[in-house]
mmCIF file of C-alpha atoms and ligand atoms in Angstrom:
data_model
loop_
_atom_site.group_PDB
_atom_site.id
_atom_site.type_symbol
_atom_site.label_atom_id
_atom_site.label_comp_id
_atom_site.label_asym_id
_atom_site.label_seq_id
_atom_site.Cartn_x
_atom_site.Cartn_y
_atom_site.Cartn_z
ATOM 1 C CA UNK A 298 -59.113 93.864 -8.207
ATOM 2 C CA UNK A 299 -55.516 94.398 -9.598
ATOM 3 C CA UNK A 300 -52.191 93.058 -8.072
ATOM 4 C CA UNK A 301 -51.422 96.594 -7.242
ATOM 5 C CA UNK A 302 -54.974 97.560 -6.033
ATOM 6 C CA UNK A 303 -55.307 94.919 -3.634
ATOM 7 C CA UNK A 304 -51.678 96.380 -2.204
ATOM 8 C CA UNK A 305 -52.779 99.765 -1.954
ATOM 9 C CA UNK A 306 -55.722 98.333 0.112
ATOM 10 C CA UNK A 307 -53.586 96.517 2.736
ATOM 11 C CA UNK A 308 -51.472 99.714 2.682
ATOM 12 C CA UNK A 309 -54.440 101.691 3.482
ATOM 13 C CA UNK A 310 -55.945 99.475 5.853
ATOM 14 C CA UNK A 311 -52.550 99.594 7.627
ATOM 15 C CA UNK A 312 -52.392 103.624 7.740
ATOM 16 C CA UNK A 313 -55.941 103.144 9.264
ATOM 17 C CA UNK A 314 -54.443 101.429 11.796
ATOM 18 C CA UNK A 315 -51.249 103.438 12.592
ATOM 19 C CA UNK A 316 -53.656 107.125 12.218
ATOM 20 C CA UNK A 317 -52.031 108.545 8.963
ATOM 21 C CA UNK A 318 -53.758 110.174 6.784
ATOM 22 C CA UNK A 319 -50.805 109.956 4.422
ATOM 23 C CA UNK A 320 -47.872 107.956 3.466
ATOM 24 C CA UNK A 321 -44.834 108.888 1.346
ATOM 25 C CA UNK A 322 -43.079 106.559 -0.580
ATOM 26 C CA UNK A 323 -39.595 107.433 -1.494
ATOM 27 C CA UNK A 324 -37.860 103.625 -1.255
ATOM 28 C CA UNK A 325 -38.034 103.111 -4.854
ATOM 29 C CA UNK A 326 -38.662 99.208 -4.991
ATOM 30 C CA UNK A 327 -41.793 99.991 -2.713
ATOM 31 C CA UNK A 328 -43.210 102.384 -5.013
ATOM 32 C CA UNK A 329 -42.747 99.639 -7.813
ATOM 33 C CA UNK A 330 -44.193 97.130 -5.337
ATOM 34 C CA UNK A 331 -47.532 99.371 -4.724
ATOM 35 C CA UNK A 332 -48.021 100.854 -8.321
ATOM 36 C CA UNK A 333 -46.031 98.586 -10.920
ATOM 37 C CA UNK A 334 -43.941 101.469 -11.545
ATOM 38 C CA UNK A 335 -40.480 100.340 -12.843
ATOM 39 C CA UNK A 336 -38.528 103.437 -12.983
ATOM 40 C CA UNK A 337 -36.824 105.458 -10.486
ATOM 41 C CA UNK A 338 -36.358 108.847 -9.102
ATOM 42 C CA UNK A 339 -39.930 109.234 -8.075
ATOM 43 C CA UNK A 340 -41.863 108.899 -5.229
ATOM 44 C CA UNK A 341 -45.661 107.766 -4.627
ATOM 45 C CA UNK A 342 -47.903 110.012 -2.162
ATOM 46 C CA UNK A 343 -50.624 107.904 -0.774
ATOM 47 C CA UNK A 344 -54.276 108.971 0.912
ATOM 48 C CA UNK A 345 -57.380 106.813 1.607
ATOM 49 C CA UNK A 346 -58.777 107.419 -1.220
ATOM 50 C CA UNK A 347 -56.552 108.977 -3.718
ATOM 51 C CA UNK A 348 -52.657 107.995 -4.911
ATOM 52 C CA UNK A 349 -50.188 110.466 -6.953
ATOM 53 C CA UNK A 350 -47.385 109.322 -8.166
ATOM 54 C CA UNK A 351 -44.277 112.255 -8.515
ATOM 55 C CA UNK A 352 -42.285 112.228 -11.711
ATOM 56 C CA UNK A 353 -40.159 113.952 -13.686
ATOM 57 C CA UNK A 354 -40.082 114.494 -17.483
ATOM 58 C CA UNK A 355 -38.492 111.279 -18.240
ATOM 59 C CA UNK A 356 -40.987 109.606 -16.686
ATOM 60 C CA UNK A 357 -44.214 110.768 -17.197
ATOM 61 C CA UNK A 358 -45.285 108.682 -19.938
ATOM 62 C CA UNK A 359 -44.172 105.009 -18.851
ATOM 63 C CA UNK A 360 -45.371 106.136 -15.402
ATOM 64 C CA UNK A 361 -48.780 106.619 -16.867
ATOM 65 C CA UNK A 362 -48.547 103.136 -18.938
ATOM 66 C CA UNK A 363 -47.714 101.531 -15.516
ATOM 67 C CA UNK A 364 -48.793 102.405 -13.165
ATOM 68 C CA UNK A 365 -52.899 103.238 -14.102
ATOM 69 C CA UNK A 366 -54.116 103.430 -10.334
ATOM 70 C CA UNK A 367 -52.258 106.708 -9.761
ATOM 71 C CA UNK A 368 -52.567 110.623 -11.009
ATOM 72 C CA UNK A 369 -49.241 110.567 -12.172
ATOM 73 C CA UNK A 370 -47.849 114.499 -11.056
ATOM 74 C CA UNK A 371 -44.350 116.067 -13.091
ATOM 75 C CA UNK A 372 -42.622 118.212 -10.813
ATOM 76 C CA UNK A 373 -41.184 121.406 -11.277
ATOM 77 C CA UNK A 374 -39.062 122.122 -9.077
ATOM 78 C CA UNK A 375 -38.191 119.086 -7.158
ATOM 79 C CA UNK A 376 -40.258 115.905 -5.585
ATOM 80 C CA UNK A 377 -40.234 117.536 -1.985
ATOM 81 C CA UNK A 378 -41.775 120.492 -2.763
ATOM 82 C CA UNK A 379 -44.832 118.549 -4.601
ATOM 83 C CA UNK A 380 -45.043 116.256 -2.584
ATOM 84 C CA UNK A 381 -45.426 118.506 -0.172
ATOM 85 C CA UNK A 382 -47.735 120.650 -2.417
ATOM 86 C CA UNK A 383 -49.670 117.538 -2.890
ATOM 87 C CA UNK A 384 -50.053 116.876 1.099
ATOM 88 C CA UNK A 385 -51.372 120.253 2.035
ATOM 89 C CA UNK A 386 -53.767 120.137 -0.784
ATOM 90 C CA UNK A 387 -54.869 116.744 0.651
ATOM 91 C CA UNK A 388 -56.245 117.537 3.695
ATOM 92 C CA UNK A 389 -54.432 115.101 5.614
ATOM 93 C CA UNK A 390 -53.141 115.913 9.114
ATOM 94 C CA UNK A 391 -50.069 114.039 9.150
ATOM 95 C CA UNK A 392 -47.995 112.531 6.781
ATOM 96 C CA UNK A 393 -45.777 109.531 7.323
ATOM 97 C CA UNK A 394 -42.353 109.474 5.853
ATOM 98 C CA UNK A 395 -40.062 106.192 5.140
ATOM 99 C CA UNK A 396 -37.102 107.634 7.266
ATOM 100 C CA UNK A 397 -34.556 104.531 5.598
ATOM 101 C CA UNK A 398 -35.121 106.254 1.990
ATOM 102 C CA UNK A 399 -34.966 109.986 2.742
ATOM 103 C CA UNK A 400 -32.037 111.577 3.055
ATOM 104 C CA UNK A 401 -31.751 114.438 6.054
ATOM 105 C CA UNK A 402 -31.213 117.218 3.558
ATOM 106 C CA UNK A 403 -34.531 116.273 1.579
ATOM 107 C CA UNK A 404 -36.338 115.554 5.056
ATOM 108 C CA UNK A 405 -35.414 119.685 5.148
ATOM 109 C CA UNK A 406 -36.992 120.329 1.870
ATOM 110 C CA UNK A 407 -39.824 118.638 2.374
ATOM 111 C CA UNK A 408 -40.704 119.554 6.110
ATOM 112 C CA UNK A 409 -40.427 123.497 5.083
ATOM 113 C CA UNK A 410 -42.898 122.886 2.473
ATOM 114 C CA UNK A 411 -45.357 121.397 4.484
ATOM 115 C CA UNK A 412 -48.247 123.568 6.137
ATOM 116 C CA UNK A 413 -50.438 122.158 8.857
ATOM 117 C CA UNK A 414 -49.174 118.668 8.037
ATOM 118 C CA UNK A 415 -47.320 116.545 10.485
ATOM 119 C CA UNK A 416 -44.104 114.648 9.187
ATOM 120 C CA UNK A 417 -43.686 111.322 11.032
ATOM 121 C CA UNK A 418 -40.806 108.828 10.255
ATOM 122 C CA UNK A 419 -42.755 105.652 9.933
ATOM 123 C CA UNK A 420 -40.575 102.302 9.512
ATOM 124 C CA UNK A 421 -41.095 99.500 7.387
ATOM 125 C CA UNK A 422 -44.605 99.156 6.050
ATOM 126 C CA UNK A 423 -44.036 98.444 2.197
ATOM 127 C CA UNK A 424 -41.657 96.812 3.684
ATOM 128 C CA UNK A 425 -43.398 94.312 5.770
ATOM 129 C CA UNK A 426 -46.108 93.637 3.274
ATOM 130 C CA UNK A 427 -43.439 93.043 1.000
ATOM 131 C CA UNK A 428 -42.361 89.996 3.123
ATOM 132 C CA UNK A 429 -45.080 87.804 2.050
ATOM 133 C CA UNK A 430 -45.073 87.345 -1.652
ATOM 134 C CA UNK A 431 -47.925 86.009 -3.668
ATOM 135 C CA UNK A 432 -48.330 83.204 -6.978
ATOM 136 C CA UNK A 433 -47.084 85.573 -9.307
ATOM 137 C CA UNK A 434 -43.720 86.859 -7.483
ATOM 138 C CA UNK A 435 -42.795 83.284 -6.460
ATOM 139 C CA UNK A 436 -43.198 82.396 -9.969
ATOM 140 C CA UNK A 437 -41.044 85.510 -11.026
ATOM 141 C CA UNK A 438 -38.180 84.288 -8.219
ATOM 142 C CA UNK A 439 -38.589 81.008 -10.076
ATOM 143 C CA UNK A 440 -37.854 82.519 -12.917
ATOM 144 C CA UNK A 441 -34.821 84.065 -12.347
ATOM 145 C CA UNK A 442 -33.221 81.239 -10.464
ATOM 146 C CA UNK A 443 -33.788 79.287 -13.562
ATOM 147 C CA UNK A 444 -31.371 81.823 -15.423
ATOM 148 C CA UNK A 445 -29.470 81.934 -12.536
ATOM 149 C CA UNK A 446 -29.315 78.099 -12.409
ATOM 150 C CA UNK A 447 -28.361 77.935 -16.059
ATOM 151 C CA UNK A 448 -25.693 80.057 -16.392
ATOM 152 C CA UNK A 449 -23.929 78.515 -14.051
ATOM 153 C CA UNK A 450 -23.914 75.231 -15.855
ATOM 154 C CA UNK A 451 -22.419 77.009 -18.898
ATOM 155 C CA UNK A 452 -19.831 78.470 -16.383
ATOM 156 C CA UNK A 453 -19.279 74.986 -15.179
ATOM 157 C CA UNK A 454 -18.323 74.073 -18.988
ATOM 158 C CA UNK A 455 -15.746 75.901 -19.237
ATOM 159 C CA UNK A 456 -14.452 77.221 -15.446
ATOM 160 C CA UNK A 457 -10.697 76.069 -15.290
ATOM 161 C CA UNK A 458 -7.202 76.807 -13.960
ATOM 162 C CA UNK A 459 -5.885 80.173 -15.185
ATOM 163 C CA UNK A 460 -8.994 82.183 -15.224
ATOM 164 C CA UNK A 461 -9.034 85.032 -12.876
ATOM 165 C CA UNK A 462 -11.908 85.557 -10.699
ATOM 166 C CA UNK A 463 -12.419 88.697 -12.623
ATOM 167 C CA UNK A 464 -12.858 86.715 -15.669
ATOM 168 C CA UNK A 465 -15.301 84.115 -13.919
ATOM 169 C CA UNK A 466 -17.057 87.285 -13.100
ATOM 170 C CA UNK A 467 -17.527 88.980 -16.436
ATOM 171 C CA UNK A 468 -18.420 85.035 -18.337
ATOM 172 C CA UNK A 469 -20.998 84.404 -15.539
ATOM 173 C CA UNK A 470 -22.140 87.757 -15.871
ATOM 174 C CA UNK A 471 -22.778 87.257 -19.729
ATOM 175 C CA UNK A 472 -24.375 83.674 -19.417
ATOM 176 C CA UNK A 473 -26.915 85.429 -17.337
ATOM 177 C CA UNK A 474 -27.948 87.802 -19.630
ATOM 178 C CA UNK A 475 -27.811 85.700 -22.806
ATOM 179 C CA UNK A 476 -29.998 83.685 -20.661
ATOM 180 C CA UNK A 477 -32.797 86.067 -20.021
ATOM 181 C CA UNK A 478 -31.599 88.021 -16.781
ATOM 182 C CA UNK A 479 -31.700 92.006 -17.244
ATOM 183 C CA UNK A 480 -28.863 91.685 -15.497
ATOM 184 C CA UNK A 481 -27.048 90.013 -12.265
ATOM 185 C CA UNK A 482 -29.060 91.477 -8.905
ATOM 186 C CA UNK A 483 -25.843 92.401 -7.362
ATOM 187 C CA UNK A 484 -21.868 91.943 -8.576
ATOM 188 C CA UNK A 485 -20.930 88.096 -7.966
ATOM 189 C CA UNK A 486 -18.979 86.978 -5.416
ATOM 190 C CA UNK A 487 -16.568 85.030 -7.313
ATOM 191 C CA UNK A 488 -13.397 83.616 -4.211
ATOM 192 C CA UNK A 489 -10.577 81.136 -5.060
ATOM 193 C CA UNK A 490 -8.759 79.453 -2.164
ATOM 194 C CA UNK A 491 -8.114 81.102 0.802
ATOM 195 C CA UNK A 492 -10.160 84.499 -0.179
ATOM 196 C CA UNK A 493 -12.896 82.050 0.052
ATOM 197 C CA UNK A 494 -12.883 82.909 4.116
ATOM 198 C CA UNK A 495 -14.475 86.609 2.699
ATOM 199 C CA UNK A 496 -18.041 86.080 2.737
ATOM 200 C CA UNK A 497 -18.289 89.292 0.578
ATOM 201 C CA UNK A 498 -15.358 88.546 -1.583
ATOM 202 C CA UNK A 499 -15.035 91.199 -4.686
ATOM 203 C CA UNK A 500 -13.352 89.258 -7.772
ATOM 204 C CA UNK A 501 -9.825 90.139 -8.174
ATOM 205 C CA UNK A 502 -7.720 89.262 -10.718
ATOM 206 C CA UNK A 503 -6.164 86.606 -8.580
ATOM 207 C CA UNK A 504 -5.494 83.637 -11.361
ATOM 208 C CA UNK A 505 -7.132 79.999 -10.062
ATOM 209 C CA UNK A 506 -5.294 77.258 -9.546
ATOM 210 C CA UNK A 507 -5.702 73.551 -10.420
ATOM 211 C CA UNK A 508 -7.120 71.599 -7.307
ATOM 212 C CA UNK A 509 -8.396 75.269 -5.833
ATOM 213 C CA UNK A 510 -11.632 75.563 -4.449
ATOM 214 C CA UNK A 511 -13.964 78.555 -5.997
ATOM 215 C CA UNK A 512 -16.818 80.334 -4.164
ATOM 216 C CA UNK A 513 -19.472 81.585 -6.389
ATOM 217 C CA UNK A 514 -22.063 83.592 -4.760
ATOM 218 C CA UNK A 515 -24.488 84.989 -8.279
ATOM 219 C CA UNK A 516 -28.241 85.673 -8.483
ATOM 220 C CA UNK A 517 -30.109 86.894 -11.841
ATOM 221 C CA UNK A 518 -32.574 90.031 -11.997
ATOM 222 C CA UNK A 519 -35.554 88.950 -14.380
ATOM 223 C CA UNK A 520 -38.990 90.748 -13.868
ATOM 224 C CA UNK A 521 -37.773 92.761 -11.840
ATOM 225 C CA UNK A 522 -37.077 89.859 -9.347
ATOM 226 C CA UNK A 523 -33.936 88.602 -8.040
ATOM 227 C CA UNK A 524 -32.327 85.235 -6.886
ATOM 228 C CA UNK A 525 -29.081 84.263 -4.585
ATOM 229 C CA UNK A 526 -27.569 81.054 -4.422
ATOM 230 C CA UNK A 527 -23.847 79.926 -3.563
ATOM 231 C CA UNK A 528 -21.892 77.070 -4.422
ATOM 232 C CA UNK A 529 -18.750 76.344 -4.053
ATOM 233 C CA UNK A 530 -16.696 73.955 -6.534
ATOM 234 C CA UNK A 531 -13.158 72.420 -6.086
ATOM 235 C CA UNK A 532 -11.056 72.258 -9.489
ATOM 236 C CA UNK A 533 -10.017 69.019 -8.803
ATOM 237 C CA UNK A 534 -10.424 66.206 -5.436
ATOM 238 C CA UNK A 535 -10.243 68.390 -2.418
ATOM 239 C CA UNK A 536 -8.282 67.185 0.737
ATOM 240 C CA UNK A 537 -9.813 66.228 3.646
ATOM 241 C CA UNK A 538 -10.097 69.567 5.455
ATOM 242 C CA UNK A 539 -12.395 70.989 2.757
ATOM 243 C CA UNK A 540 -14.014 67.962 2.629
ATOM 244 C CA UNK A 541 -15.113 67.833 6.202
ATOM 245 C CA UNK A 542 -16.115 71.544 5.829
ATOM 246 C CA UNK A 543 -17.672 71.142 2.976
ATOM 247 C CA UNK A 544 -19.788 68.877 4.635
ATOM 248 C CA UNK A 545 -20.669 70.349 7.553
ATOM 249 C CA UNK A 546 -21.999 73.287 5.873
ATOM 250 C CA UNK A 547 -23.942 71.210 3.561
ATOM 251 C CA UNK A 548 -25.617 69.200 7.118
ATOM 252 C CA UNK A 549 -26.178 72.696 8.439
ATOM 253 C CA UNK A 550 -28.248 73.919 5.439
ATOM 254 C CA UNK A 551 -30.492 70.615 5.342
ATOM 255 C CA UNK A 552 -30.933 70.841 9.230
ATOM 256 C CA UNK A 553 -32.389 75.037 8.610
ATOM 257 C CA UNK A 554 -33.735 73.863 5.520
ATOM 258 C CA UNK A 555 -35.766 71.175 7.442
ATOM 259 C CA UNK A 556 -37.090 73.794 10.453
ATOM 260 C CA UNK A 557 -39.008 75.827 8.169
ATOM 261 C CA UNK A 558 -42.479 76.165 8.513
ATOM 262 C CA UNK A 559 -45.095 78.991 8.763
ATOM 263 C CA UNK A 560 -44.951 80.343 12.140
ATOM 264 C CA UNK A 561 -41.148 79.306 13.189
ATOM 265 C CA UNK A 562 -39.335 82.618 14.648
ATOM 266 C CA UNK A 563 -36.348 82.803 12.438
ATOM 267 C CA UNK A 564 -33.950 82.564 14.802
ATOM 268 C CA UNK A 565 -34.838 79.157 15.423
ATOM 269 C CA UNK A 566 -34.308 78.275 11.753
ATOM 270 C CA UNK A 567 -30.520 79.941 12.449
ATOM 271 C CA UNK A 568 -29.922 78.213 15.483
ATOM 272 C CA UNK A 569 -30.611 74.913 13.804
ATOM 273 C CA UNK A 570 -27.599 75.680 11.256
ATOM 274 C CA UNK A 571 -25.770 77.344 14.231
ATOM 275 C CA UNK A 572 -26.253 74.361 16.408
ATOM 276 C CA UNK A 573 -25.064 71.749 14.307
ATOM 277 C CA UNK A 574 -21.592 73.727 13.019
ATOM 278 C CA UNK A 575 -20.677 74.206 16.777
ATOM 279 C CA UNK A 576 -21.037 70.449 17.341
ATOM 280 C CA UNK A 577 -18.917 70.108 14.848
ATOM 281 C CA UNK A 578 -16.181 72.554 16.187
ATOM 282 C CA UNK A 579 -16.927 75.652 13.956
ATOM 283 C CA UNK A 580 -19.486 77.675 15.980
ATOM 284 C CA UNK A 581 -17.103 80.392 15.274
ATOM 285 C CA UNK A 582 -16.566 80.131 12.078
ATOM 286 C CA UNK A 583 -20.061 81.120 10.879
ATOM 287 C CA UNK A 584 -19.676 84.538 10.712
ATOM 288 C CA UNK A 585 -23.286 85.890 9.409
ATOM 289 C CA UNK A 586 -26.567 85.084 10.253
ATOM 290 C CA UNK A 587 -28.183 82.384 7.966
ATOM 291 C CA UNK A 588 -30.366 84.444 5.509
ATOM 292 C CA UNK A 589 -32.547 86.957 4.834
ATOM 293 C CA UNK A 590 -35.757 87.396 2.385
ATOM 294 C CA UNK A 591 -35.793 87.930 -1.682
ATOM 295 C CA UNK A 592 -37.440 89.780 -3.845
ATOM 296 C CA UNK A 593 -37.470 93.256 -5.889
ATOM 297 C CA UNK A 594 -34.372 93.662 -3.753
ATOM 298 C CA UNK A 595 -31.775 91.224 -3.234
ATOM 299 C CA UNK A 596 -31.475 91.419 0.820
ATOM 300 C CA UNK A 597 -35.364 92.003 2.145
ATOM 301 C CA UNK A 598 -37.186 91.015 4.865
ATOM 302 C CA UNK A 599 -37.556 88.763 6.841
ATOM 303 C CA UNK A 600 -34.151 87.955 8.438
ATOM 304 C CA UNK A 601 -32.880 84.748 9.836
ATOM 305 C CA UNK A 602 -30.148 85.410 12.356
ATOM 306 C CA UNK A 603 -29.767 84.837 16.118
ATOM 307 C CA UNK A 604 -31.045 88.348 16.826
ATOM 308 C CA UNK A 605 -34.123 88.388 14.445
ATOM 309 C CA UNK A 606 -37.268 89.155 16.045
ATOM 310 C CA UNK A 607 -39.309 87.819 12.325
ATOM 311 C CA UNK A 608 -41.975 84.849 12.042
ATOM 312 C CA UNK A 609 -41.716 82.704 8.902
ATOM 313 C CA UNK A 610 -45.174 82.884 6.780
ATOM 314 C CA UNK A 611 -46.591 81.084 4.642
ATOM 315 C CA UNK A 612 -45.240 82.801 0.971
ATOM 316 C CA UNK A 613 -42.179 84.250 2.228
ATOM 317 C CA UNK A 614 -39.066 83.623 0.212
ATOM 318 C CA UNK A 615 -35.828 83.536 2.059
ATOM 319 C CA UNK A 616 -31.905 82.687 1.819
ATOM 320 C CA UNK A 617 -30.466 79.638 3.620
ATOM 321 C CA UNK A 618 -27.265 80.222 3.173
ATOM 322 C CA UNK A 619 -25.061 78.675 6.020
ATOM 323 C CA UNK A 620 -21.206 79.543 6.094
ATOM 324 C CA UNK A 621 -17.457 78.412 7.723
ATOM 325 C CA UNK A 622 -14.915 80.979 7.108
ATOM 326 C CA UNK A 623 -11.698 80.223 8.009
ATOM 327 C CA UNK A 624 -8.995 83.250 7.816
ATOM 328 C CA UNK A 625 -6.032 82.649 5.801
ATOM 329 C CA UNK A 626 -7.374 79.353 5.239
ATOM 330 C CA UNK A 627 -10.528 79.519 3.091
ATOM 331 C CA UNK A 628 -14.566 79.318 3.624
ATOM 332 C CA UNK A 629 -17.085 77.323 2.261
ATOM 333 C CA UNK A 630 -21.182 78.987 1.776
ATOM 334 C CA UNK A 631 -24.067 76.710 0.168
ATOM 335 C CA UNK A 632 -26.996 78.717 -0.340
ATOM 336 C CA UNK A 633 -30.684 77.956 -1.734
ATOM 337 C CA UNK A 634 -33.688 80.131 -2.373
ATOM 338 C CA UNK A 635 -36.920 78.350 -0.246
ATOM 339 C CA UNK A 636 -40.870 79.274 -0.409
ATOM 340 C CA UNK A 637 -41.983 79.084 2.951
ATOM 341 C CA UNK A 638 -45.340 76.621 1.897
ATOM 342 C CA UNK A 639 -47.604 74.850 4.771
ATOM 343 C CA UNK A 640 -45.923 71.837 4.761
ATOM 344 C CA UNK A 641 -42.311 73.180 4.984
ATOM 345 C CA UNK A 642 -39.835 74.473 2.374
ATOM 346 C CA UNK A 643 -39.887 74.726 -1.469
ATOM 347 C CA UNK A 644 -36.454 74.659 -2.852
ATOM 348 C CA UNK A 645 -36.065 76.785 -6.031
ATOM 349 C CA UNK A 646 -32.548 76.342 -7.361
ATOM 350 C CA UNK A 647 -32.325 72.439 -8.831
ATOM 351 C CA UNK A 648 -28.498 72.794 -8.344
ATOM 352 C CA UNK A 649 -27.313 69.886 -7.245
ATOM 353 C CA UNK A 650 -24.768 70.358 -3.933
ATOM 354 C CA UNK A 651 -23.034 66.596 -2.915
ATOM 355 C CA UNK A 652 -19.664 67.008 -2.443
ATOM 356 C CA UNK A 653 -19.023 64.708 -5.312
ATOM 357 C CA UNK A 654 -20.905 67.121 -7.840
ATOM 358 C CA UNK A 655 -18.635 70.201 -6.117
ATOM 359 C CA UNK A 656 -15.602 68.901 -8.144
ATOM 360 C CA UNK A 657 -14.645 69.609 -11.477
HETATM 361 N N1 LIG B 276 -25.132 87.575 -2.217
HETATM 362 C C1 LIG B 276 -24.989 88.047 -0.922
HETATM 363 C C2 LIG B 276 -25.732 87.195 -0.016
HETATM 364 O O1 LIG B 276 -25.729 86.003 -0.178
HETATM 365 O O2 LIG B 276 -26.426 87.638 0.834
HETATM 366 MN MN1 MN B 277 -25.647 85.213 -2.096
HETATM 367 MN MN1 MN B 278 -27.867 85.799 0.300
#
């Protein structure tokens, strides 16, 4: 059976369980995840034993090329009212809805379309099958932190005092397609000096410094998979504060790094990088919680934080990306891509992340 065939399955089997005759998916990286389907503004309306996939025009040809396990539908007048066409046709009682990718005022469309069909928000079910990727979406993470990996050595080459972030920005941004990204999987997070302490930092066109430390926080988007990884590297020898921050964050990532397994609740895996920074003074300072998963989408499930009720599996891909922030003063993130495997974690970036190799 097909990649997407053996999704649909577990799908099914899952609506089995929760009593829906149908499921409509409008979150478009789950309709790519069940159908191959790489385009957007359409929506996939699953039964037992039948699965249409609602297009428009511009789609209706590459969604047929695609996507071969669905009757691919062109609507007319707008995806609620086929889908909704679709459903009443089906014969299915109710109809589950992904309530985090429908918007209220398409809810309204579709539920006064719908006769003798029940329309139930249902939560998260692409999206926990999602969680667990399999040989072939590892391999594609791999992939793209291998871009991801090498355009930041050719930023390395040539990063130096006087660029603005902005400009670190737009070269990393080019290394990663000339590399073989499609493009970046979200706008890098490029922080000199003290706006370091933003985790979410937008480059400016603040103008670094010699001896200034530099947060870069880049992924690529190949195969329609992403990566995420964070270093941060000093422009000449750091002082000693940076240097005993750096290092703390770097203990705190191998100490998460080493408490993942299949079956650890994620918080656990936190609390070990959690732990350790408020030994060392900073419990404060780590503003975030210490990753989440990666895959068609940048942030995914699981997430590791102190208030995360997710169990690591075997296959899951997550962040570990432990963090001091420091306002007014400046922040320091290191963050890796790991396969959750048997025996504990696969690291997929082979950046290195010593404090000596941080500086320039
Ligand atoms: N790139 C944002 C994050 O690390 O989650
Ligand atoms: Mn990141
Ligand atoms: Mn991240």
């Amino acid at each position: 059976m097909s990649r997407h065939g053996e999704r649909l399955d577990k799908l099914r089997h899952a609506l089995r369980q929760e009593e829906l005759g149908l499921l409509l998916v409008s979150e478009a990286a789950n309709v790519t995840y069940l159908t191959g389907f790489s385009g957007d503004s359409s929506w996939l309306l699953v039964a037992q034993d039948q699965a249409w996939l609602v297009t428009d025009g511009r789609y209706v040809e590459q969604a047929a090329a695609e996507a071969p396990l669905c009757e691919v539908v062109r609507h007319t007048k707008s995806l609620a009212v086929s889908a909704a066409e679709l459903a009443n046709a089906s014969g299915g009682k109710t109809l589950g809805f992904e309530p985090n990718a429908l918007t209220v005022a398409t809810h309204g469309d579709l539920v006064k379309e719908l006769q003798g069909v029940e329309a139930v928000a249902k939560k998260s079910l692409v999206e926990k099958l999602r969680q667990v990727k399999d040989e072939d979406e590892i391999a594609r993470i791999r992939a793209a932190v291998a871009v991801a990996d090498a355009a930041f050595g050719a930023l390395r080459q040539r990063l130096a005092p006087g660029m603005s972030e902005a400009q670190v920005a737009n070269d990393l941004e080019y290394e990663l397609r000339r590399l073989g990204a499609r493009k970046p999987s979200f706008d890098a997070i490029i922080a000199a000096r003290q706006r370091s302490s933003l985790p979410h930092a937008r480059a400016t066109d603040a103008v670094i410094g010699a001896g200034d430390p530099v947060l870069v926080d880049w992924g690529a988007e190949r195969d329609l998979y992403c990566s995420d990884c964070t270093r941060v590297v000093f422009l000449g020898a750091p002082n000693a504060a940076w240097r005993e921050i750096y290092e703390i964050v770097r203990e705190a990532q191998e100490k998460a790094l080493a408490a993942i397994r299949p079956g650890v609740p994620c918080r656990e895996v936190d609390a070990a990088a959690r732990i350790h920074m408020a030994q060392a003074g900073y419990g404060d300072a780590f503003k975030h919680g210490l990753g989440h998963g990666v895959g068609l989408r940048v942030h995914e499930g699981p997430t590791l934080s102190a208030r995360s009720e997710d169990t690591l599996a075997e296959g899951m891909v997550v962040t570990v990306e432990p963090g001091i922030y420091v306002a007014g003063w400046g922040g320091v993130r290191i963050e890796d891509l790991a396969v959750v495997r048997r025996d504990g974690p696969e690291v997929l970036s082979s950046l290195p992340k010593t404090l000596e190799t941080a500086i320039l």
